[in-house]
Amino acid sequence: MDINSLLSPQDSPWESSDPSKAPLKKHRKSRSAKPSQPTKDTHSISTTQTPLTLAHNAAFQGQHVIPSPPMMHPASALRSAHVSTPPAIDSIRSTRQPSTAGMDTLADLASMQHHQQTTRINAGGLRNTEIYDSHGSANPILPDLHGASGTLSGRGSLDMAMADSSTQTPPPRRYSTASLSEADRQTVVQLIPFLASNPFAYESHIQLINLLHMGFRSHVYPTSPPAARGDPKTYELLSDLRNAREAMDTRFALGEDLWVDAIEDEKLLATTLDDCIAVMESCQKAVKEEVGSVKLWYLYAKWMLSLYRNANPQDQSIETIIFDLDNIKGWSEEDVVVAREVWSRQQTMEVLAQGTQATKWRIDDSHLLWNTYTELLLQDLLDSPSSESINLMQSHFYDRLQTPHSAWDETFQMFSNFISRYQNSGYEDIMAAVNQQCAPVKNAYGTREAMELSLKRAQESNDKITEWQVISEYIEWELAQSRRKNAFIFELADALHQRAALRFPTNTELWEGYVMFINDEMVTHSRREVPLVSILDQATRHCPWSGILWSQYLLAAERESMLFTDIGQIKHKATSTGLLDAGNLDEILQVYVAWCSILRRRAFQPESTDEELDVAEVGIRSAIEDMHRLGEAKYGKEYQGDPQYRLERVYIKYLTQSRNWHGARESWKNLISKHGDSHQFWLRYYLWEMSTWAKISYSENAKNAPISPRPSEATKVLKMGIRRPKLDWPERLLQTLQNHCEDHEDAEELQSAYVQIWKTNRIVKKRREKEALEAYETAQVQALQQAQSLKPETSVDSAVGLSTGKRKRSDLQDNGGNEMAAKKPRADDDTHEQEQETATEVTSDLKRDRENATVTVKNLSPETTQTKIRQYFRDCGTINSLKLIPDGDDDSMTASIEFQSSEDVLTAQTKDRKVFDGREIHVQVGTGSTIFVTNFPPVADHEWIRQKFQESGDIVDIRFPSLKYNTHRRFCYVQFKTSSQAKRATELNGETLEGKLKLVAKISDPSRKQDRSGALYEGREIRLVNLDWQITEKELQHICSKYGAVEKTRIPTDVSGKSKGFGFVAFSSKDEAEKALDLDKTKIGSRIVTVNAASKTHVKRQATAIIGDMSRSSHSPSPDVQMTNGTDRNAASPSPYADKEDKPLPSEIKARTVALLNLPDTVNDARVTSLAESYGPLVKVVLRPDHQGAIIEFKDVADAGRASLGLNGHEIIPGRKIGIGDVTELLKLKDEKRTDRIGSGVGSKKEAASQGLQSGLPIRRPHQATRGRRGGLGFKREGTDRVGQGDGKDRASVEKSDNGQALKEKDEDGRDQKSEEKEGRQKSNADFKALFAGKK
């Protein structure tokens, strides 16, 4: 049935039609004995709105209730008496008289379906007559009162440019006004035609209105002379400003800020009584549209108080409460008399009461309205006190004190003053009882105070990103409060959503979350009083491009049993508000799906008629045709329709319910050409056939239908599906076919199915192998293309001056030819800064290619273990590592498996979509799922990295590099579940951290290796040895500057801040550095220096951070930090013992020195310093990753003691605890041997012990109080103290020589014990044997 056959071509949704021309319809008998009797619903949308009323008029409830104040009636009467106002255009209903009520519905439906085309034609004008119920209204958003003095008559250029379907091009106009700059005027000129052709460009509307408003304010309040004030009615672009606001209001909600600007502007223009009424009406519309806005309600109340004060100048009591009321000039004596009758004090108080109730649960600023209202009530009470009024006032205070708000203490003080004045006799009892009853209320605000403070700071800083993050976290926290413990307060959560919507009115995600929250409250917690329809009306006004919100609006209207005509108007608005322009095709599809579902459900209600069946069929078919037409218009002929064929499924359901089995089956067959390669399609088709077979076979009403003993049609469906050569998951259909035939078919059909399944399985196996090979080759090609595309750019690692690989042996040779320089490592320099390195990438054969040798296995059972996974994939190749990550729903897990080679990945791909442990698993190549991260803060650890990137996706692993070969390395690798998550994480690349660091986060490519560059590696740096002790960096720079431009100089210093006797100078070019070699063997200061090219032979195997009095540490300097000219940074920190006479003894240094043991070699000196500084001031920190530890020197012995107790056993990374010892014990530890590979086969005990295990703490034998000449292992002869024990000062240490044969006992100063007795005597081998054997 075609909808065009039901309507004449002349029918129009907004024009009257002749009843005699109504389309004829064949009479059909009603399916119900009772005619359809629509009942009146209080929630239905009004169809007789005034031009000033919003598109939504649903009844508000609870705190959303905003009834019209009583004084509006006399005001309206006043306007009727004084102003000639034409009737509201939208109140004129269509007078078309169809032959039947059902045909009227069909005609309306047809007009809605075809309205999309006319809307797009009329979209050229911003004031479209078919958007909301105020069609064709010429009134601006702030009404033009006819006859009002100073109101600009005629249409501005903006009005003409935005006219509906303009047949003539308006003449160009030059926007000449001194209130706007030339650039702003040009912007206005460009915005007007742009909005004429793009009426749903939200940001452009905002920009235009703000520019015109800025010009208006500049016109009224010019910068010079300061005291001057312009006439607001002489602003040249006033009509354009009003029309711009009207044009935006036609399509979008203005929002809180724009409403405030509009009302403030119109207040300046208000001089007559009509002007004042117009401002009041605008305030009413604003508070109705922006629910819960304290700012707008306060503006509304303040305007009402201003009107009352100007109408009653003798009443000065209000000014004692509000000082900045508006002074309205221009009222005649007659106006004052009429205004005094209209705006009474009681009517003004009612507005304040409404605002106080509407903003009651605004925890942050509701006191602004409440305090004003309460002070006026107290003023009235003081004038006429009575027992009843006192009791009402006390109840007013009780209600407020039981509501959490930020000014609770202020409210309590006001209540205290009230009680002391009117109920002083029971003051103490009342205050004590109230204080006790309101304790939970105070606690409720106390738990939210920190978040309120963070939100306030974000708002004051005008940082929208931070504000959104804070308020999002606030909402999540609020919704997570326990209902069982009464910690959850619905009103606070609702008000918080309102606050967020006011601040971010166009955030679709926010509105969707708000709607789902209200839905959950209504369905799960039976909170039926919440006005969901009103909230959805607001949501769709602010976000008309959201199909989800419109579909929820339609569904809520159906649940509220609204009239079908009103539901149709909602759908009409949805398809007329630019969903296709402002959103995308999927948004409007969601609206059509919701609408067609309503039509289908309505058609099969018990009291539905045959005409309603026809309405549903015509509506669904028309929706399908319209979506196909829109899709082709947007995407061309290649448009394949909705991948989920949602509208077609609704139509099939309709035909099925109509018992039109043949028509439904044909609809399924028509979908095969577009969706036949999806196994989900065939499963849906199969389930429908089975359901139909069951209904036909077992339905009592199907007496004349042939009963089929076997579901042969369902069998045919599965067989058609498995014959599709490009079916995405044939294994699923094969299993379904086998189960189906075993359950329902006879032996012959079952045998035939077995044969077909066997043949298809062979074909599928070959296909999977081919697909796996193609996927692997594609991944390799993409990786190669990515590497080639990045070649001209700076590599990831070199961009920040870091090295990710070991140095070649050739790099360790001295390029200066100096043998001593080649062999002698560069001295430890705590102020050493990594050179900026740029590199060209070269392809190398890597030993371990994690990224290209990793697969991701999804949809694993939660009970699956690593052992089971290794056993299942062991035939694919050697597994290096395996990690299990639980999914967010706790119903499945994902595994990341790293194989030894990328060829193993190809084999693992063949297990894709196989059944493992009762689940169909999905195996994907892990290429591109790892990012390289660097230039983060030095103290960042695993937890910092995880928190930084957790919003990008699920993190599988975080790998920091070992520092035992270079302590200046600061980067890590972060592996995600999927490559899309890793790509999303790279969006953080370039983010500024701590005000100076630019975070680097890029996809890791292990096939690239960088060559180092910079002053050191480009030969632009020289090294000067034997420098004068007193020479400074500035003096050295001055000396070397005659050879060329000096980029930087550096003279390392010791802990006392004095020079170490050598330095480095970097020039701008290699030639200049070679010229500076002439300084070799020359005298600088008082010493002859040796100069050669700086050597690259030494890697930083330990880091020394000299902190001193000022606690200034290098903290693993970032690669992008440049050295400062002049005195070294550490030299600026005075040493605590700079003078020789103040230099401490070695024993004193040892007493306040602590050694950290079992420290992972991935922890840098910055983290160690941060960890130790909490116990007291430090002198220096020496990181020794080559001995799994660090040496920390405190300024005070007591601080060292506290650190020893506090840090012993501290878990620095998960599963790794550090220990405390002395330097001797630290130097005995070897470097860390770690591996994350999973061992296979039988290996040596040493390898087995080293896999996955970290070196433990030094083992000390328990004290044994033995005496005598014979000593035991670890004990001195004739002594009671065991080796390594004591009070720290006279404790003896055992040192082992390099050849492992000599063993000496030394005291803390390194002298042999009993030196006075055996001085001059040299021990023999027999002495050492006696020492171990216990005999002399």
mmCIF file with all atom_site columns, C-alpha atoms in Angstrom, residues 657-797:
data_model
loop_
_atom_site.group_PDB
_atom_site.id
_atom_site.type_symbol
_atom_site.label_atom_id
_atom_site.label_alt_id
_atom_site.label_comp_id
_atom_site.label_asym_id
_atom_site.label_entity_id
_atom_site.label_seq_id
_atom_site.pdbx_PDB_ins_code
_atom_site.Cartn_x
_atom_site.Cartn_y
_atom_site.Cartn_z
_atom_site.occupancy
_atom_site.B_iso_or_equiv
_atom_site.pdbx_formal_charge
_atom_site.auth_seq_id
_atom_site.auth_comp_id
_atom_site.auth_asym_id
_atom_site.auth_atom_id
_atom_site.pdbx_PDB_model_num
ATOM 1   C CA . GLN A 1 657 ? 1.468  -10.327 13.954 1.00 0.00 ? 657 GLN A CA 1
ATOM 2   C CA . SER A 1 658 ? -0.939 -9.808  11.069 1.00 0.00 ? 658 SER A CA 1
ATOM 3   C CA . ARG A 1 659 ? -0.488 -13.524 10.248 1.00 0.00 ? 659 ARG A CA 1
ATOM 4   C CA . ASN A 1 660 ? 0.801  -12.619 6.813  1.00 0.00 ? 660 ASN A CA 1
ATOM 5   C CA . TRP A 1 661 ? 3.422  -15.374 6.791  1.00 0.00 ? 661 TRP A CA 1
ATOM 6   C CA . HIS A 1 662 ? 4.070  -15.176 3.071  1.00 0.00 ? 662 HIS A CA 1
ATOM 7   C CA . GLY A 1 663 ? 4.618  -11.438 3.101  1.00 0.00 ? 663 GLY A CA 1
ATOM 8   C CA . ALA A 1 664 ? 7.007  -11.674 6.055  1.00 0.00 ? 664 ALA A CA 1
ATOM 9   C CA . ARG A 1 665 ? 8.961  -14.482 4.367  1.00 0.00 ? 665 ARG A CA 1
ATOM 10  C CA . GLU A 1 666 ? 9.294  -12.442 1.191  1.00 0.00 ? 666 GLU A CA 1
ATOM 11  C CA . SER A 1 667 ? 10.607 -9.533  3.246  1.00 0.00 ? 667 SER A CA 1
ATOM 12  C CA . TRP A 1 668 ? 13.302 -11.811 4.672  1.00 0.00 ? 668 TRP A CA 1
ATOM 13  C CA . LYS A 1 669 ? 14.249 -12.982 1.180  1.00 0.00 ? 669 LYS A CA 1
ATOM 14  C CA . ASN A 1 670 ? 14.478 -9.403  -0.070 1.00 0.00 ? 670 ASN A CA 1
ATOM 15  C CA . LEU A 1 671 ? 17.116 -8.727  2.577  1.00 0.00 ? 671 LEU A CA 1
ATOM 16  C CA . ILE A 1 672 ? 19.425 -11.562 1.464  1.00 0.00 ? 672 ILE A CA 1
ATOM 17  C CA . SER A 1 673 ? 21.082 -9.534  -1.282 1.00 0.00 ? 673 SER A CA 1
ATOM 18  C CA . LYS A 1 674 ? 22.322 -6.913  1.196  1.00 0.00 ? 674 LYS A CA 1
ATOM 19  C CA . HIS A 1 675 ? 22.752 -8.876  4.427  1.00 0.00 ? 675 HIS A CA 1
ATOM 20  C CA . GLY A 1 676 ? 23.288 -12.440 3.274  1.00 0.00 ? 676 GLY A CA 1
ATOM 21  C CA . ASP A 1 677 ? 26.949 -12.487 4.308  1.00 0.00 ? 677 ASP A CA 1
ATOM 22  C CA . SER A 1 678 ? 26.110 -12.011 7.994  1.00 0.00 ? 678 SER A CA 1
ATOM 23  C CA . HIS A 1 679 ? 25.574 -15.092 10.125 1.00 0.00 ? 679 HIS A CA 1
ATOM 24  C CA . GLN A 1 680 ? 23.459 -12.979 12.474 1.00 0.00 ? 680 GLN A CA 1
ATOM 25  C CA . PHE A 1 681 ? 21.027 -12.357 9.644  1.00 0.00 ? 681 PHE A CA 1
ATOM 26  C CA . TRP A 1 682 ? 20.632 -16.055 8.916  1.00 0.00 ? 682 TRP A CA 1
ATOM 27  C CA . LEU A 1 683 ? 20.198 -16.883 12.598 1.00 0.00 ? 683 LEU A CA 1
ATOM 28  C CA . ARG A 1 684 ? 17.448 -14.265 12.903 1.00 0.00 ? 684 ARG A CA 1
ATOM 29  C CA . TYR A 1 685 ? 15.821 -15.566 9.730  1.00 0.00 ? 685 TYR A CA 1
ATOM 30  C CA . TYR A 1 686 ? 16.071 -19.139 11.041 1.00 0.00 ? 686 TYR A CA 1
ATOM 31  C CA . LEU A 1 687 ? 14.568 -18.255 14.428 1.00 0.00 ? 687 LEU A CA 1
ATOM 32  C CA . TRP A 1 688 ? 11.692 -16.508 12.700 1.00 0.00 ? 688 TRP A CA 1
ATOM 33  C CA . GLU A 1 689 ? 11.002 -19.579 10.587 1.00 0.00 ? 689 GLU A CA 1
ATOM 34  C CA . MET A 1 690 ? 11.064 -21.797 13.670 1.00 0.00 ? 690 MET A CA 1
ATOM 35  C CA . SER A 1 691 ? 8.728  -19.461 15.515 1.00 0.00 ? 691 SER A CA 1
ATOM 36  C CA . THR A 1 692 ? 6.368  -19.335 12.538 1.00 0.00 ? 692 THR A CA 1
ATOM 37  C CA . TRP A 1 693 ? 6.421  -23.117 12.203 1.00 0.00 ? 693 TRP A CA 1
ATOM 38  C CA . ALA A 1 694 ? 5.562  -23.477 15.873 1.00 0.00 ? 694 ALA A CA 1
ATOM 39  C CA . LYS A 1 695 ? 2.679  -21.006 15.608 1.00 0.00 ? 695 LYS A CA 1
ATOM 40  C CA . ILE A 1 696 ? 1.227  -22.644 12.507 1.00 0.00 ? 696 ILE A CA 1
ATOM 41  C CA . SER A 1 697 ? 1.661  -26.160 13.813 1.00 0.00 ? 697 SER A CA 1
ATOM 42  C CA . TYR A 1 698 ? 0.323  -25.704 17.301 1.00 0.00 ? 698 TYR A CA 1
ATOM 43  C CA . SER A 1 699 ? -2.052 -22.749 17.050 1.00 0.00 ? 699 SER A CA 1
ATOM 44  C CA . GLU A 1 700 ? -5.684 -23.610 17.611 1.00 0.00 ? 700 GLU A CA 1
ATOM 45  C CA . ASN A 1 701 ? -6.764 -20.763 15.329 1.00 0.00 ? 701 ASN A CA 1
ATOM 46  C CA . ALA A 1 702 ? -4.876 -22.147 12.320 1.00 0.00 ? 702 ALA A CA 1
ATOM 47  C CA . LYS A 1 703 ? -7.394 -24.880 11.523 1.00 0.00 ? 703 LYS A CA 1
ATOM 48  C CA . ASN A 1 704 ? -7.209 -24.421 7.774  1.00 0.00 ? 704 ASN A CA 1
ATOM 49  C CA . ALA A 1 705 ? -3.448 -24.084 7.663  1.00 0.00 ? 705 ALA A CA 1
ATOM 50  C CA . PRO A 1 706 ? -1.485 -27.159 6.544  1.00 0.00 ? 706 PRO A CA 1
ATOM 51  C CA . ILE A 1 707 ? 0.422  -28.655 9.448  1.00 0.00 ? 707 ILE A CA 1
ATOM 52  C CA . SER A 1 708 ? 4.033  -29.473 8.587  1.00 0.00 ? 708 SER A CA 1
ATOM 53  C CA . PRO A 1 709 ? 5.538  -32.227 10.736 1.00 0.00 ? 709 PRO A CA 1
ATOM 54  C CA . ARG A 1 710 ? 9.028  -30.903 10.028 1.00 0.00 ? 710 ARG A CA 1
ATOM 55  C CA . PRO A 1 711 ? 10.319 -27.278 9.926  1.00 0.00 ? 711 PRO A CA 1
ATOM 56  C CA . SER A 1 712 ? 11.503 -27.642 6.353  1.00 0.00 ? 712 SER A CA 1
ATOM 57  C CA . GLU A 1 713 ? 11.515 -23.889 5.714  1.00 0.00 ? 713 GLU A CA 1
ATOM 58  C CA . ALA A 1 714 ? 13.894 -23.364 8.630  1.00 0.00 ? 714 ALA A CA 1
ATOM 59  C CA . THR A 1 715 ? 16.161 -26.096 7.252  1.00 0.00 ? 715 THR A CA 1
ATOM 60  C CA . LYS A 1 716 ? 16.205 -24.392 3.869  1.00 0.00 ? 716 LYS A CA 1
ATOM 61  C CA . VAL A 1 717 ? 17.242 -21.136 5.510  1.00 0.00 ? 717 VAL A CA 1
ATOM 62  C CA . LEU A 1 718 ? 20.297 -22.690 7.167  1.00 0.00 ? 718 LEU A CA 1
ATOM 63  C CA . LYS A 1 719 ? 21.311 -24.464 3.977  1.00 0.00 ? 719 LYS A CA 1
ATOM 64  C CA . MET A 1 720 ? 21.025 -21.249 1.985  1.00 0.00 ? 720 MET A CA 1
ATOM 65  C CA . GLY A 1 721 ? 23.181 -19.536 4.558  1.00 0.00 ? 721 GLY A CA 1
ATOM 66  C CA . ILE A 1 722 ? 26.081 -21.982 4.577  1.00 0.00 ? 722 ILE A CA 1
ATOM 67  C CA . ARG A 1 723 ? 26.228 -21.850 0.780  1.00 0.00 ? 723 ARG A CA 1
ATOM 68  C CA . ARG A 1 724 ? 27.151 -18.157 0.886  1.00 0.00 ? 724 ARG A CA 1
ATOM 69  C CA . PRO A 1 725 ? 30.841 -18.012 -0.127 1.00 0.00 ? 725 PRO A CA 1
ATOM 70  C CA . LYS A 1 726 ? 31.535 -14.847 1.898  1.00 0.00 ? 726 LYS A CA 1
ATOM 71  C CA . LEU A 1 727 ? 29.637 -15.719 5.050  1.00 0.00 ? 727 LEU A CA 1
ATOM 72  C CA . ASP A 1 728 ? 31.477 -14.143 7.977  1.00 0.00 ? 728 ASP A CA 1
ATOM 73  C CA . TRP A 1 729 ? 31.061 -17.019 10.457 1.00 0.00 ? 729 TRP A CA 1
ATOM 74  C CA . PRO A 1 730 ? 30.036 -20.243 8.700  1.00 0.00 ? 730 PRO A CA 1
ATOM 75  C CA . GLU A 1 731 ? 31.092 -22.381 11.657 1.00 0.00 ? 731 GLU A CA 1
ATOM 76  C CA . ARG A 1 732 ? 28.219 -21.013 13.706 1.00 0.00 ? 732 ARG A CA 1
ATOM 77  C CA . LEU A 1 733 ? 25.635 -21.868 11.058 1.00 0.00 ? 733 LEU A CA 1
ATOM 78  C CA . LEU A 1 734 ? 27.134 -25.312 10.506 1.00 0.00 ? 734 LEU A CA 1
ATOM 79  C CA . GLN A 1 735 ? 26.764 -26.127 14.185 1.00 0.00 ? 735 GLN A CA 1
ATOM 80  C CA . THR A 1 736 ? 23.222 -24.751 14.191 1.00 0.00 ? 736 THR A CA 1
ATOM 81  C CA . LEU A 1 737 ? 22.321 -26.807 11.107 1.00 0.00 ? 737 LEU A CA 1
ATOM 82  C CA . GLN A 1 738 ? 23.631 -29.971 12.686 1.00 0.00 ? 738 GLN A CA 1
ATOM 83  C CA . ASN A 1 739 ? 21.736 -29.383 15.935 1.00 0.00 ? 739 ASN A CA 1
ATOM 84  C CA . HIS A 1 740 ? 18.584 -28.469 14.033 1.00 0.00 ? 740 HIS A CA 1
ATOM 85  C CA . CYS A 1 741 ? 18.598 -31.548 11.837 1.00 0.00 ? 741 CYS A CA 1
ATOM 86  C CA . GLU A 1 742 ? 19.340 -33.819 14.777 1.00 0.00 ? 742 GLU A CA 1
ATOM 87  C CA . ASP A 1 743 ? 16.359 -32.384 16.666 1.00 0.00 ? 743 ASP A CA 1
ATOM 88  C CA . HIS A 1 744 ? 13.757 -31.969 13.929 1.00 0.00 ? 744 HIS A CA 1
ATOM 89  C CA . GLU A 1 745 ? 14.618 -33.711 10.635 1.00 0.00 ? 745 GLU A CA 1
ATOM 90  C CA . ASP A 1 746 ? 14.321 -37.339 9.507  1.00 0.00 ? 746 ASP A CA 1
ATOM 91  C CA . ALA A 1 747 ? 17.230 -39.693 8.831  1.00 0.00 ? 747 ALA A CA 1
ATOM 92  C CA . GLU A 1 748 ? 17.541 -38.854 5.142  1.00 0.00 ? 748 GLU A CA 1
ATOM 93  C CA . GLU A 1 749 ? 17.685 -35.134 5.727  1.00 0.00 ? 749 GLU A CA 1
ATOM 94  C CA . LEU A 1 750 ? 20.063 -35.601 8.642  1.00 0.00 ? 750 LEU A CA 1
ATOM 95  C CA . GLN A 1 751 ? 22.444 -37.691 6.532  1.00 0.00 ? 751 GLN A CA 1
ATOM 96  C CA . SER A 1 752 ? 22.314 -35.061 3.790  1.00 0.00 ? 752 SER A CA 1
ATOM 97  C CA . ALA A 1 753 ? 23.127 -32.380 6.340  1.00 0.00 ? 753 ALA A CA 1
ATOM 98  C CA . TYR A 1 754 ? 26.150 -34.337 7.617  1.00 0.00 ? 754 TYR A CA 1
ATOM 99  C CA . VAL A 1 755 ? 27.561 -34.531 4.113  1.00 0.00 ? 755 VAL A CA 1
ATOM 100 C CA . GLN A 1 756 ? 27.016 -30.857 3.431  1.00 0.00 ? 756 GLN A CA 1
ATOM 101 C CA . ILE A 1 757 ? 28.558 -29.889 6.775  1.00 0.00 ? 757 ILE A CA 1
ATOM 102 C CA . TRP A 1 758 ? 31.620 -32.049 6.055  1.00 0.00 ? 758 TRP A CA 1
ATOM 103 C CA . LYS A 1 759 ? 32.123 -30.452 2.633  1.00 0.00 ? 759 LYS A CA 1
ATOM 104 C CA . THR A 1 760 ? 31.603 -26.957 3.933  1.00 0.00 ? 760 THR A CA 1
ATOM 105 C CA . ASN A 1 761 ? 34.045 -27.509 6.796  1.00 0.00 ? 761 ASN A CA 1
ATOM 106 C CA . ARG A 1 762 ? 36.804 -28.341 4.347  1.00 0.00 ? 762 ARG A CA 1
ATOM 107 C CA . ILE A 1 763 ? 36.092 -25.228 2.337  1.00 0.00 ? 763 ILE A CA 1
ATOM 108 C CA . VAL A 1 764 ? 36.003 -23.090 5.458  1.00 0.00 ? 764 VAL A CA 1
ATOM 109 C CA . LYS A 1 765 ? 39.309 -24.473 6.695  1.00 0.00 ? 765 LYS A CA 1
ATOM 110 C CA . LYS A 1 766 ? 41.073 -23.491 3.499  1.00 0.00 ? 766 LYS A CA 1
ATOM 111 C CA . ARG A 1 767 ? 39.408 -20.116 3.586  1.00 0.00 ? 767 ARG A CA 1
ATOM 112 C CA . ARG A 1 768 ? 40.552 -19.445 7.162  1.00 0.00 ? 768 ARG A CA 1
ATOM 113 C CA . GLU A 1 769 ? 44.122 -20.321 6.333  1.00 0.00 ? 769 GLU A CA 1
ATOM 114 C CA . LYS A 1 770 ? 44.029 -17.976 3.373  1.00 0.00 ? 770 LYS A CA 1
ATOM 115 C CA . GLU A 1 771 ? 42.495 -15.183 5.426  1.00 0.00 ? 771 GLU A CA 1
ATOM 116 C CA . ALA A 1 772 ? 45.104 -15.612 8.163  1.00 0.00 ? 772 ALA A CA 1
ATOM 117 C CA . LEU A 1 773 ? 47.880 -15.348 5.608  1.00 0.00 ? 773 LEU A CA 1
ATOM 118 C CA . GLU A 1 774 ? 46.337 -12.254 4.047  1.00 0.00 ? 774 GLU A CA 1
ATOM 119 C CA . ALA A 1 775 ? 45.811 -10.646 7.438  1.00 0.00 ? 775 ALA A CA 1
ATOM 120 C CA . TYR A 1 776 ? 49.409 -11.236 8.392  1.00 0.00 ? 776 TYR A CA 1
ATOM 121 C CA . GLU A 1 777 ? 50.714 -9.874  5.109  1.00 0.00 ? 777 GLU A CA 1
ATOM 122 C CA . THR A 1 778 ? 48.436 -6.848  5.399  1.00 0.00 ? 778 THR A CA 1
ATOM 123 C CA . ALA A 1 779 ? 49.695 -6.143  8.900  1.00 0.00 ? 779 ALA A CA 1
ATOM 124 C CA . GLN A 1 780 ? 53.286 -6.340  7.711  1.00 0.00 ? 780 GLN A CA 1
ATOM 125 C CA . VAL A 1 781 ? 52.593 -4.010  4.793  1.00 0.00 ? 781 VAL A CA 1
ATOM 126 C CA . GLN A 1 782 ? 50.856 -1.503  7.045  1.00 0.00 ? 782 GLN A CA 1
ATOM 127 C CA . ALA A 1 783 ? 53.750 -1.550  9.499  1.00 0.00 ? 783 ALA A CA 1
ATOM 128 C CA . LEU A 1 784 ? 56.207 -1.000  6.649  1.00 0.00 ? 784 LEU A CA 1
ATOM 129 C CA . GLN A 1 785 ? 54.123 1.840   5.221  1.00 0.00 ? 785 GLN A CA 1
ATOM 130 C CA . GLN A 1 786 ? 53.901 3.462   8.612  1.00 0.00 ? 786 GLN A CA 1
ATOM 131 C CA . ALA A 1 787 ? 57.658 3.239   9.049  1.00 0.00 ? 787 ALA A CA 1
ATOM 132 C CA . GLN A 1 788 ? 58.228 4.720   5.600  1.00 0.00 ? 788 GLN A CA 1
ATOM 133 C CA . SER A 1 789 ? 55.761 7.533   6.192  1.00 0.00 ? 789 SER A CA 1
ATOM 134 C CA . LEU A 1 790 ? 57.584 8.492   9.387  1.00 0.00 ? 790 LEU A CA 1
ATOM 135 C CA . LYS A 1 791 ? 61.068 8.439   7.834  1.00 0.00 ? 791 LYS A CA 1
ATOM 136 C CA . PRO A 1 792 ? 61.281 12.143  6.996  1.00 0.00 ? 792 PRO A CA 1
ATOM 137 C CA . GLU A 1 793 ? 60.105 13.012  10.487 1.00 0.00 ? 793 GLU A CA 1
ATOM 138 C CA . THR A 1 794 ? 61.890 12.865  13.779 1.00 0.00 ? 794 THR A CA 1
ATOM 139 C CA . SER A 1 795 ? 61.604 9.421   15.268 1.00 0.00 ? 795 SER A CA 1
ATOM 140 C CA . VAL A 1 796 ? 59.596 8.789   18.391 1.00 0.00 ? 796 VAL A CA 1
ATOM 141 C CA . ASP A 1 797 ? 62.533 8.205   20.646 1.00 0.00 ? 797 ASP A CA 1
#
